[in-house]
Backbone as a printed PyTorch tensor [residue, N CA C, xyz], in Angstrom:
tensor([[[  44.9040,   99.8910, -181.2940],
         [  44.7750,  101.3770, -180.9330],
         [  43.1720,  101.3360, -180.7060]],

        [[  42.9630,  102.2650, -179.4710],
         [  41.6180,  102.3760, -179.1240],
         [  41.2050,  103.8160, -179.2090]],

        [[  39.8010,  103.9160, -179.8610],
         [  39.4510,  105.3280, -180.0650],
         [  38.6090,  105.8270, -178.7780]],

        [[  38.7450,  107.1750, -178.6680],
         [  38.1120,  107.7170, -177.4660],
         [  36.7100,  108.0930, -177.9510]],

        [[  35.7050,  107.4940, -177.5740],
         [  34.3720,  107.7410, -177.9080],
         [  33.6280,  109.0270, -177.4340]],

        [[  34.1880,  109.4600, -176.2440],
         [  33.5940,  110.7620, -175.6490],
         [  34.1210,  112.0470, -176.6310]],

        [[  35.3860,  111.9850, -177.0410],
         [  35.9000,  113.0150, -177.9390],
         [  35.2630,  113.0550, -179.2850]],

        [[  34.8890,  111.8830, -179.8480],
         [  34.2970,  111.7320, -181.0810],
         [  32.9040,  112.3580, -181.0790]],

        [[  32.1990,  112.0190, -179.8970],
         [  30.6890,  112.5680, -179.7530],
         [  30.7300,  114.0020, -179.5510]],

        [[  31.6820,  114.5530, -178.7500],
         [  31.6670,  116.0150, -178.5300],
         [  32.0850,  116.7350, -179.8480]],

        [[  33.0050,  116.1140, -180.7020],
         [  33.4510,  116.9000, -181.9700],
         [  32.2600,  116.7720, -182.8520]],

        [[  31.5130,  115.6980, -182.9290],
         [  30.3550,  115.6050, -183.8710],
         [  29.2870,  116.5710, -183.2560]],

        [[  29.1170,  116.8310, -182.1670],
         [  27.9590,  117.8670, -181.6740],
         [  28.5800,  119.2530, -182.0190]],

        [[  29.8810,  119.5030, -181.6490],
         [  30.2900,  120.8860, -181.9630],
         [  30.2450,  121.1770, -183.4720]],

        [[  30.7150,  120.3760, -184.3390],
         [  30.6190,  120.5370, -185.7870],
         [  29.2150,  120.7720, -186.1960]],

        [[  28.1460,  120.0370, -185.6300],
         [  26.8000,  120.1130, -186.0130],
         [  26.3850,  121.3840, -185.6060]],

        [[  26.6730,  121.9810, -184.4490],
         [  26.2440,  123.3070, -183.9960],
         [  26.9080,  124.3030, -184.7280]],

        [[  28.1920,  124.1670, -185.1980],
         [  28.7870,  125.1590, -186.0850],
         [  28.2340,  125.1710, -187.5110]],

        [[  27.8720,  124.1430, -188.0570],
         [  27.1540,  124.1480, -189.3820],
         [  25.6950,  124.6750, -189.2680]],

        [[  25.0570,  124.4110, -188.2180],
         [  23.7520,  124.9870, -187.9570],
         [  23.8480,  126.5600, -187.7820]],

        [[  24.8450,  126.9120, -187.0740],
         [  25.0640,  128.4360, -186.9650],
         [  25.3870,  129.0650, -188.2610]],

        [[  26.2350,  128.4260, -188.9990],
         [  26.6360,  128.9830, -190.2250],
         [  25.4760,  129.0280, -191.3140]],

        [[  24.6020,  128.0620, -191.1860],
         [  23.3370,  128.0600, -192.0360],
         [  22.3870,  129.1760, -191.5440]],

        [[  22.2290,  129.2140, -190.3010],
         [  21.4440,  130.3530, -189.7660],
         [  21.8520,  131.8290, -190.2220]],

        [[  23.2200,  131.9840, -190.0650],
         [  23.8420,  133.2480, -190.3700],
         [  23.6390,  133.5800, -191.8490]],

        [[  23.8950,  132.6130, -192.6730],
         [  23.7610,  132.8200, -194.0460],
         [  22.4080,  133.1290, -194.4820]],

        [[  21.3660,  132.3330, -193.9510],
         [  20.0380,  132.7300, -194.3320],
         [  19.6700,  134.0080, -193.9270]],

        [[  20.0780,  134.4900, -192.6280],
         [  19.7900,  135.8610, -192.1820],
         [  20.3310,  137.0040, -193.1050]],

        [[  21.5500,  136.7960, -193.5550],
         [  22.2690,  137.7460, -194.5650],
         [  21.5000,  137.6540, -195.9570]],

        [[  21.0590,  136.3760, -196.3530],
         [  20.2670,  136.3600, -197.5840],
         [  18.8290,  137.1630, -197.4270]],

        [[  18.3390,  136.9800, -196.2630],
         [  17.1130,  137.8220, -196.0810],
         [  17.2010,  139.2150, -196.0370]],

        [[  18.3190,  139.6510, -195.3550],
         [  18.5060,  141.0440, -195.3840],
         [  18.9550,  141.6070, -196.7900]],

        [[  19.6680,  140.9260, -197.5190],
         [  19.9700,  141.3560, -198.9110],
         [  18.7930,  141.3430, -199.6580]],

        [[  17.9310,  140.4020, -199.6870],
         [  16.6920,  140.4840, -200.4550],
         [  15.7910,  141.5310, -200.1130]],

        [[  15.8060,  141.9910, -198.7790],
         [  14.8870,  143.1280, -198.2920],
         [  15.5110,  144.3920, -198.7390]],

        [[  16.7710,  144.5800, -198.8020],
         [  17.2590,  145.8520, -199.2520],
         [  17.1290,  146.0550, -200.7860]],

        [[  17.2810,  144.9330, -201.5200],
         [  17.1490,  144.9040, -202.8510],
         [  15.5920,  145.3150, -203.2140]],

        [[  14.6780,  144.7290, -202.4680],
         [  13.3020,  144.9470, -202.7240],
         [  12.9990,  146.5670, -202.3390]],

        [[  13.5800,  146.9510, -201.2620],
         [  13.3700,  148.4620, -200.9030],
         [  13.9500,  149.3750, -202.0250]],

        [[  15.1410,  148.9390, -202.5550],
         [  15.7630,  149.8110, -203.6660],
         [  14.8300,  149.8690, -204.9070]],

        [[  14.3430,  148.6770, -205.3490],
         [  13.3900,  148.6330, -206.3890],
         [  12.1060,  149.4470, -206.2360]],

        [[  11.4850,  149.4480, -204.9070],
         [  10.3850,  150.0730, -204.5360],
         [  10.7170,  151.6370, -204.5770]],

        [[  11.8250,  152.0110, -204.0440],
         [  12.0400,  153.3580, -203.9050],
         [  12.3760,  153.8600, -205.4600]],

        [[  12.9770,  153.1660, -206.2780],
         [  13.1580,  153.6650, -207.7060],
         [  11.7750,  153.7490, -208.3320]],

        [[  10.8630,  152.6920, -208.1640],
         [   9.6570,  152.8860, -208.7690],
         [   8.7650,  154.0650, -208.3180]],

        [[   8.8190,  154.3750, -207.0380],
         [   8.1550,  155.6000, -206.6010],
         [   8.7670,  156.7570, -207.1210]],

        [[  10.0110,  156.8580, -207.2790],
         [  10.6870,  158.0420, -207.8590],
         [  10.1660,  158.2410, -209.2960]],

        [[  10.1350,  156.9920, -210.0690],
         [   9.7060,  157.1530, -211.5540],
         [   8.2260,  157.4980, -211.5020]],

        [[   7.5440,  156.9470, -210.7400],
         [   6.0520,  157.1470, -210.8670],
         [   5.5950,  158.5320, -210.2830]],

        [[   6.0410,  158.8900, -209.1520],
         [   5.4760,  159.9530, -208.4970],
         [   6.2850,  161.2610, -208.6660]],

        [[   7.6460,  161.2010, -208.3980],
         [   8.3750,  162.3250, -208.3240],
         [   8.5880,  163.0510, -209.6280]],

        [[   9.0330,  162.2730, -210.5350],
         [   9.3180,  162.9280, -211.9100],
         [   8.4760,  162.5700, -213.1210]],

        [[   7.1330,  162.2890, -212.7490],
         [   6.1550,  161.9900, -213.9030],
         [   5.8020,  162.9830, -214.7430]],

        [[   5.7190,  164.2740, -214.0160],
         [   5.1780,  165.4340, -214.9260],
         [   6.0470,  166.5900, -214.5270]],

        [[   6.8970,  167.1020, -215.3830],
         [   7.6200,  168.3460, -215.0660],
         [   6.8700,  169.6900, -215.5280]],

        [[   6.6600,  170.5720, -214.5560],
         [   6.0230,  171.7110, -214.9460],
         [   6.8500,  172.9280, -214.6100]],

        [[   6.9430,  173.7870, -215.6180],
         [   7.7920,  175.0980, -215.4320],
         [   6.8440,  175.9840, -214.6770]],

        [[   7.2530,  176.6550, -213.6420],
         [   6.5930,  177.4540, -212.8490],
         [   6.6440,  179.0810, -213.4510]],

        [[   5.3760,  179.4190, -213.7860],
         [   5.3660,  180.9020, -214.3350],
         [   5.7010,  181.8840, -213.2420]],

        [[   6.1720,  183.0790, -213.5580],
         [   6.5470,  184.1190, -212.8400],
         [   5.1100,  184.9790, -212.5870]],

        [[   4.6430,  185.1680, -211.4220],
         [   3.6460,  185.8700, -211.0940],
         [   4.0180,  187.4070, -210.7740]],

        [[   3.2950,  188.3230, -211.2670],
         [   3.5200,  189.7070, -210.9690],
         [   2.6180,  190.1980, -209.8460]],

        [[   3.2120,  190.4270, -208.6130],
         [   2.3850,  190.7750, -207.5280],
         [   1.6010,  192.0650, -207.7550]],

        [[   1.8300,  192.8280, -208.7580],
         [   1.2910,  194.1410, -208.8560],
         [   0.0750,  194.2610, -209.6500]],

        [[   0.0160,  192.9850, -210.4030],
         [  -1.2030,  192.9070, -211.3100],
         [  -2.5340,  192.7000, -210.5010]],

        [[  -3.7370,  193.0440, -211.1690],
         [  -4.9640,  193.0610, -210.4410],
         [  -5.4320,  191.6180, -210.0550]],

        [[  -4.8290,  190.6770, -210.8520],
         [  -5.4160,  189.2820, -210.5050],
         [  -4.5940,  188.7120, -209.3630]],

        [[  -3.5210,  189.1770, -208.9650],
         [  -2.6190,  188.7860, -207.9920],
         [  -2.5750,  189.8200, -206.8030]],

        [[  -3.6690,  190.2840, -206.5450],
         [  -3.6810,  191.4900, -205.4470],
         [  -3.3730,  190.8960, -204.1790]],

        [[  -3.3680,  189.6370, -203.8920],
         [  -2.9250,  189.0830, -202.5910],
         [  -1.5380,  188.8650, -202.3600]],

        [[  -0.6740,  189.4770, -203.1780],
         [   0.7340,  189.4830, -203.0470],
         [   1.3110,  187.9300, -203.3640]],

        [[   0.7520,  187.2510, -204.1910],
         [   1.3000,  185.9740, -204.5450],
         [   2.4600,  186.4040, -205.5080]],

        [[   3.6220,  185.9200, -205.2890],
         [   4.6940,  186.3190, -206.0170],
         [   5.7810,  185.2260, -206.3690]],

        [[   6.3810,  185.2000, -207.4060],
         [   7.4420,  184.3190, -207.7960],
         [   8.4630,  185.2560, -208.5470]],

        [[   9.5420,  185.5870, -208.0650],
         [  10.1960,  185.1820, -206.8790],
         [   9.5980,  185.8090, -205.6140]],

        [[   9.8420,  185.1440, -204.6000],
         [   9.5450,  185.7560, -203.1890],
         [  10.5060,  186.6190, -202.6860]],

        [[  10.0780,  187.8070, -202.3390],
         [  10.9460,  188.6360, -201.5110],
         [  10.1640,  189.6150, -200.6780]],

        [[  10.8800,  190.1110, -199.6100],
         [  10.2020,  190.9980, -198.7340],
         [   9.0110,  190.3290, -197.9760]],

        [[   7.8280,  190.9590, -198.0130],
         [   6.7310,  190.4650, -197.3850],
         [   5.7030,  189.7450, -198.3390]],

        [[   6.1410,  189.2920, -199.5280],
         [   5.3220,  188.6220, -200.4730],
         [   5.4840,  187.1050, -200.1130]],

        [[   4.4280,  186.4430, -200.6110],
         [   4.2380,  185.0180, -200.4440],
         [   4.0290,  184.2890, -201.8410]],

        [[   4.1030,  182.9410, -201.6990],
         [   3.9490,  182.0780, -202.7710],
         [   3.0360,  180.9270, -202.3040]],

        [[   1.9930,  180.5690, -203.1460],
         [   1.1560,  179.4860, -202.9600],
         [   1.4920,  178.2360, -203.9360]],

        [[   1.7360,  177.1190, -203.4320],
         [   2.0660,  176.0910, -204.4160],
         [   0.7430,  175.5900, -205.0910]],

        [[   0.8230,  175.4060, -206.3170],
         [  -0.3840,  174.9510, -207.1250],
         [  -0.4030,  173.4030, -207.3150]],

        [[   0.6170,  172.6080, -206.9990],
         [   0.7150,  171.2780, -207.2160],
         [   1.5580,  170.6100, -205.9640]],

        [[   1.2040,  169.3780, -205.8750],
         [   1.8930,  168.4340, -204.9340],
         [   3.1050,  167.8980, -205.5440]],

        [[   4.2380,  168.0070, -205.0220],
         [   5.4560,  167.5360, -205.6830],
         [   6.8270,  168.0480, -205.1900]],

        [[   7.8080,  167.8330, -205.9510],
         [   9.1310,  168.3070, -205.6960],
         [   9.3130,  169.6150, -206.3610]],

        [[   9.5320,  170.6610, -205.5390],
         [   9.6880,  172.1010, -206.0910],
         [  11.1160,  172.3870, -206.1920]],

        [[  11.5940,  172.8880, -207.3690],
         [  13.1130,  173.2640, -207.5400],
         [  13.0940,  174.7820, -207.4470]],

        [[  14.0630,  175.4180, -206.7760],
         [  14.1550,  176.8490, -206.7000],
         [  15.5120,  177.3160, -206.5270]],

        [[  15.8640,  178.5280, -206.7730],
         [  17.1400,  179.1160, -206.4270],
         [  16.8990,  180.0770, -205.4010]],

        [[  17.9530,  180.3110, -204.5950],
         [  17.9050,  181.2740, -203.4400],
         [  18.9640,  182.4670, -203.7620]],

        [[  18.3300,  183.5650, -203.4100],
         [  19.3370,  184.9040, -203.5840],
         [  19.8850,  185.0390, -204.8890]],

        [[  19.1560,  184.7000, -206.0910],
         [  19.6850,  184.9740, -207.4230],
         [  20.9730,  184.0140, -207.6460]],

        [[  21.1460,  182.9600, -206.8630],
         [  22.2760,  182.0810, -207.0830],
         [  21.6800,  180.8990, -208.0170]],

        [[  21.8890,  181.1070, -209.4830],
         [  21.3440,  180.2150, -210.4550],
         [  22.2630,  178.8810, -210.4590]],

        [[  23.4350,  178.9400, -209.8380],
         [  24.3090,  177.8310, -209.9100],
         [  23.8580,  176.6470, -209.0550]],

        [[  23.3700,  176.9470, -207.8370],
         [  22.8240,  175.9310, -206.9370],
         [  21.4110,  175.7360, -206.8160]],

        [[  20.9120,  174.6810, -207.3760],
         [  19.4300,  174.5290, -207.3370],
         [  19.0690,  173.6330, -206.1160]],

        [[  18.1220,  174.2580, -205.3360],
         [  17.6820,  173.6280, -204.0330],
         [  16.2460,  173.1140, -204.3520]],

        [[  15.8090,  172.2350, -203.5490],
         [  14.5120,  171.5860, -203.6770],
         [  13.8270,  171.2530, -202.3650]],

        [[  12.5400,  171.1030, -202.5760],
         [  11.7590,  170.7470, -201.2340],
         [  10.5030,  170.1700, -201.6650]],

        [[  10.0080,  169.0920, -200.8910],
         [   8.7500,  168.4450, -201.2310],
         [   7.5450,  169.1480, -200.4700]],

        [[   6.5990,  169.5230, -201.2220],
         [   5.4660,  170.3080, -200.8370],
         [   4.0690,  169.8680, -201.1860]],

        [[   3.1060,  169.8990, -200.3420],
         [   1.7840,  169.4790, -200.8200],
         [   1.1230,  170.7680, -201.4570]],

        [[  -0.0560,  170.5380, -202.0580],
         [  -0.6870,  171.5700, -202.8890],
         [  -1.1860,  172.5640, -201.8730]],

        [[  -1.3090,  173.9070, -202.2600],
         [  -1.8790,  174.9400, -201.4970],
         [  -1.0960,  175.2940, -200.3080]],

        [[   0.1610,  175.0520, -200.3270],
         [   1.1250,  175.5300, -199.1570],
         [   1.5640,  176.8090, -199.3690]],

        [[   1.4330,  177.7620, -198.3680],
         [   1.8240,  179.1680, -198.3590],
         [   3.3360,  179.0870, -197.9790]],

        [[   4.1700,  179.8360, -198.8410],
         [   5.5450,  179.9880, -198.6250],
         [   5.9040,  181.3790, -198.2820]],

        [[   6.7510,  181.8610, -197.5050],
         [   7.0960,  183.2040, -197.3300],
         [   8.5310,  183.2360, -196.5860]],

        [[   9.1590,  184.3520, -196.8280],
         [  10.4150,  184.6170, -196.1280],
         [  10.2030,  185.4530, -194.8490]],

        [[  10.8640,  184.8160, -193.7650],
         [  10.7010,  185.4950, -192.5640],
         [  12.0170,  185.4980, -191.7330]],

        [[  12.5620,  186.6730, -191.4380],
         [  13.8450,  186.7510, -190.8260],
         [  15.0130,  185.9330, -191.4360]],

        [[  14.9380,  185.9810, -192.8680],
         [  16.0360,  185.2810, -193.5240],
         [  15.8370,  183.8420, -193.6750]],

        [[  14.7440,  183.2630, -193.2610],
         [  14.4480,  181.8610, -193.3480],
         [  13.0920,  181.5980, -194.2200]],

        [[  13.1490,  180.6590, -195.0900],
         [  12.0670,  180.2720, -195.8960],
         [  11.0730,  179.4910, -194.9370]],

        [[   9.8870,  179.9680, -194.7860],
         [   8.9280,  179.1590, -194.0300],
         [   7.6930,  178.8850, -194.6780]],

        [[   6.8760,  177.9590, -194.2420],
         [   5.6870,  177.5010, -194.7760],
         [   4.5550,  177.4130, -193.8700]],

        [[   3.3010,  177.2630, -194.4660],
         [   2.1140,  177.2190, -193.7250],
         [   1.1560,  176.1960, -194.5130]],

        [[   0.7400,  174.9970, -193.9510],
         [  -0.1120,  174.1550, -194.6350],
         [  -1.5120,  174.7120, -194.6750]],

        [[  -2.3060,  174.3540, -195.6400],
         [  -3.7080,  174.7080, -195.7060],
         [  -4.6490,  174.0140, -194.6710]],

        [[  -5.6900,  174.6670, -194.3380],
         [  -6.7230,  174.0880, -193.3980],
         [  -7.8800,  173.7060, -194.1000]],

        [[  -8.7860,  172.8180, -193.3810],
         [ -10.0400,  172.4720, -194.0720],
         [ -11.0490,  173.4530, -193.4120]],

        [[ -11.9820,  173.7980, -194.3880],
         [ -13.1890,  174.6220, -193.9680],
         [ -14.3370,  173.6690, -193.6580]],

        [[ -15.5520,  174.2240, -193.4430],
         [ -16.7140,  173.4450, -193.0880],
         [ -17.2080,  172.4700, -194.1830]],

        [[ -16.9500,  172.9220, -195.4860],
         [ -17.4690,  172.0170, -196.4040],
         [ -16.4440,  171.0800, -196.8640]],

        [[ -15.2460,  170.9400, -196.2560],
         [ -14.1700,  170.0110, -196.6500],
         [ -13.1430,  170.4250, -197.5580]],

        [[ -13.1660,  171.6450, -198.0860],
         [ -12.1990,  172.2400, -198.9440],
         [ -10.9590,  172.7990, -198.2880]],

        [[  -9.7880,  172.7010, -198.9250],
         [  -8.5610,  173.2860, -198.2970],
         [  -8.5460,  174.8420, -198.5290]],

        [[  -8.1870,  175.5130, -197.4680],
         [  -8.1050,  176.9610, -197.4150],
         [  -6.8760,  177.3710, -197.0190]],

        [[  -6.3410,  178.4240, -197.7650],
         [  -4.9490,  178.8960, -197.3200],
         [  -5.3370,  180.2550, -196.4940]],

        [[  -4.9650,  180.3690, -195.3020],
         [  -5.1340,  181.6390, -194.5610],
         [  -3.8680,  182.4620, -194.7190]],

        [[  -4.0530,  183.5880, -195.4730],
         [  -2.8910,  184.4870, -195.7170],
         [  -3.1140,  185.7420, -194.7650]],

        [[  -3.9150,  185.8400, -193.8400],
         [  -4.0920,  186.9560, -192.9450],
         [  -2.9650,  187.0560, -191.9770]],

        [[  -2.4040,  185.8730, -191.3910],
         [  -1.3690,  185.8890, -190.4480],
         [  -0.1390,  185.1060, -190.9180]],

        [[   0.9210,  185.8780, -191.2700],
         [   2.1080,  185.3290, -191.8290],
         [   3.2410,  185.2190, -190.7600]],

        [[   2.7720,  185.1970, -189.3680],
         [   3.7130,  185.1330, -188.3240],
         [   3.9860,  183.7370, -187.7780]],

        [[   2.9570,  183.0080, -187.9460],
         [   2.9070,  181.6420, -187.2760],
         [   3.3570,  180.5950, -188.3090]],

        [[   4.4500,  180.7800, -189.0640],
         [   4.9760,  179.8860, -190.1680],
         [   5.8930,  178.9420, -189.6120]],

        [[   6.1590,  177.7790, -190.1770],
         [   7.2240,  176.7860, -189.7650],
         [   8.4060,  176.7690, -190.7300]],

        [[   9.4730,  176.5540, -190.2170],
         [  10.7110,  176.4320, -191.0240],
         [  10.5360,  175.4390, -192.0270]],

        [[  10.8900,  175.7050, -193.3660],
         [  10.8330,  174.6280, -194.5210],
         [  12.1430,  173.8280, -194.4310]],

        [[  12.1020,  172.5600, -194.7030],
         [  13.1850,  171.6660, -194.9360],
         [  13.6060,  171.8210, -196.3170]],

        [[  14.8190,  172.3040, -196.6180],
         [  15.2590,  172.5340, -197.9210],
         [  16.5270,  171.4330, -198.1640]],

        [[  16.4660,  170.8810, -199.2640],
         [  17.6880,  169.9890, -199.5950],
         [  18.5710,  170.5970, -200.5850]],

        [[  19.8900,  170.4470, -200.4840],
         [  20.9990,  170.9220, -201.1780],
         [  21.3670,  172.3860, -201.0210]],

        [[  20.6070,  172.9770, -199.9620],
         [  20.9140,  174.5030, -199.6790],
         [  20.8510,  174.6610, -198.1070]],

        [[  21.2220,  175.7040, -197.6360],
         [  20.9960,  176.2060, -196.2500],
         [  19.8110,  177.1190, -196.1210]],

        [[  18.9550,  176.9540, -195.1400],
         [  17.7600,  177.7700, -194.9210],
         [  18.0680,  178.8220, -194.0150]],

        [[  19.0620,  179.7310, -194.4490],
         [  19.3960,  180.9090, -193.6350],
         [  19.9080,  181.9910, -194.6650]],

        [[  19.8330,  183.1890, -194.1250],
         [  20.1170,  184.3620, -194.9280],
         [  19.5370,  184.4870, -196.2860]],

        [[  18.3320,  184.2840, -196.2960],
         [  17.6000,  184.2400, -197.6240],
         [  16.7430,  185.5190, -197.7050]],

        [[  16.9030,  186.1490, -198.8640],
         [  16.0860,  187.3820, -199.1210],
         [  15.3470,  187.3450, -200.3890]],

        [[  15.5770,  186.1880, -201.2150],
         [  14.9050,  186.1020, -202.3960],
         [  14.9120,  184.5930, -202.8250]],

        [[  13.6510,  184.1760, -203.1860],
         [  13.5070,  182.7710, -203.7130],
         [  12.8010,  182.7760, -205.0500]],

        [[  13.3960,  182.0550, -206.0500],
         [  12.7540,  182.0150, -207.2070],
         [  12.4630,  180.5490, -207.7300]],

        [[  11.3440,  180.2230, -207.7570],
         [  10.8140,  178.8630, -208.1750],
         [  10.9300,  178.6930, -209.5750]],

        [[  11.4350,  177.4570, -209.9980],
         [  11.6580,  177.2560, -211.4120],
         [  10.7580,  176.1920, -211.9590]],

        [[  10.6900,  174.9650, -211.2270],
         [  10.0350,  173.8430, -211.8100],
         [   9.3500,  173.0470, -210.5980]],

        [[   8.4290,  172.3020, -210.8390],
         [   7.7330,  171.3260, -209.9550],
         [   7.6710,  169.9220, -210.6910]],

        [[   8.1680,  168.9340, -209.9340],
         [   7.9040,  167.5400, -210.4550],
         [   6.8630,  166.9100, -209.6880]],

        [[   5.7890,  166.5360, -210.4830],
         [   4.5960,  166.0880, -209.8110],
         [   3.9790,  164.9300, -210.6300]],

        [[   3.2060,  164.1750, -210.0030],
         [   2.4090,  163.1710, -210.7160],
         [   1.1020,  163.7120, -211.2300]],

        [[   0.7020,  164.9790, -210.7550],
         [  -0.4200,  165.5620, -211.1930],
         [  -0.3260,  166.1050, -212.4750]],

        [[  -1.3920,  165.9990, -213.3590],
         [  -1.4340,  166.6160, -214.6660],
         [  -1.9460,  167.9410, -214.6540]],

        [[  -1.6460,  168.7800, -215.7110],
         [  -1.8110,  170.1600, -215.7680],
         [  -3.2820,  170.3450, -215.4860]]])
């Protein structure tokens, strides 16, 4: 019985290529799995460190008192506005609906107001000395706020309840 050396060589090359392909594919999958696990750990540590480090209950501001003559209000309704005191995740209820809690991530000194049934915001600007300033003179050039777990439409009252922040009181 005579062996066919051409077939043996081709089979050896094909099996070698197949084994190399499987090794390459498995190393690629291992690399992607390691990367996603690292991203999950990083995201969890960021949530633990930044987002929920310090929980602050937001006080109700009375817009008719002398110290809040600029119409800073919680809850926001009508032409009143609210200015954030902390950077973080703000929890709030819309239209006296206490069963559904909405949230949004906001920087410090952000102006929030309701315009045409939509919750809108305005970021602070820098003055000449480098301090953040909130311009409350013009409430028409506001940007729509991104709200999680709720729809940003048909809003006529917003009541802020808590802020999760890494900042201390």
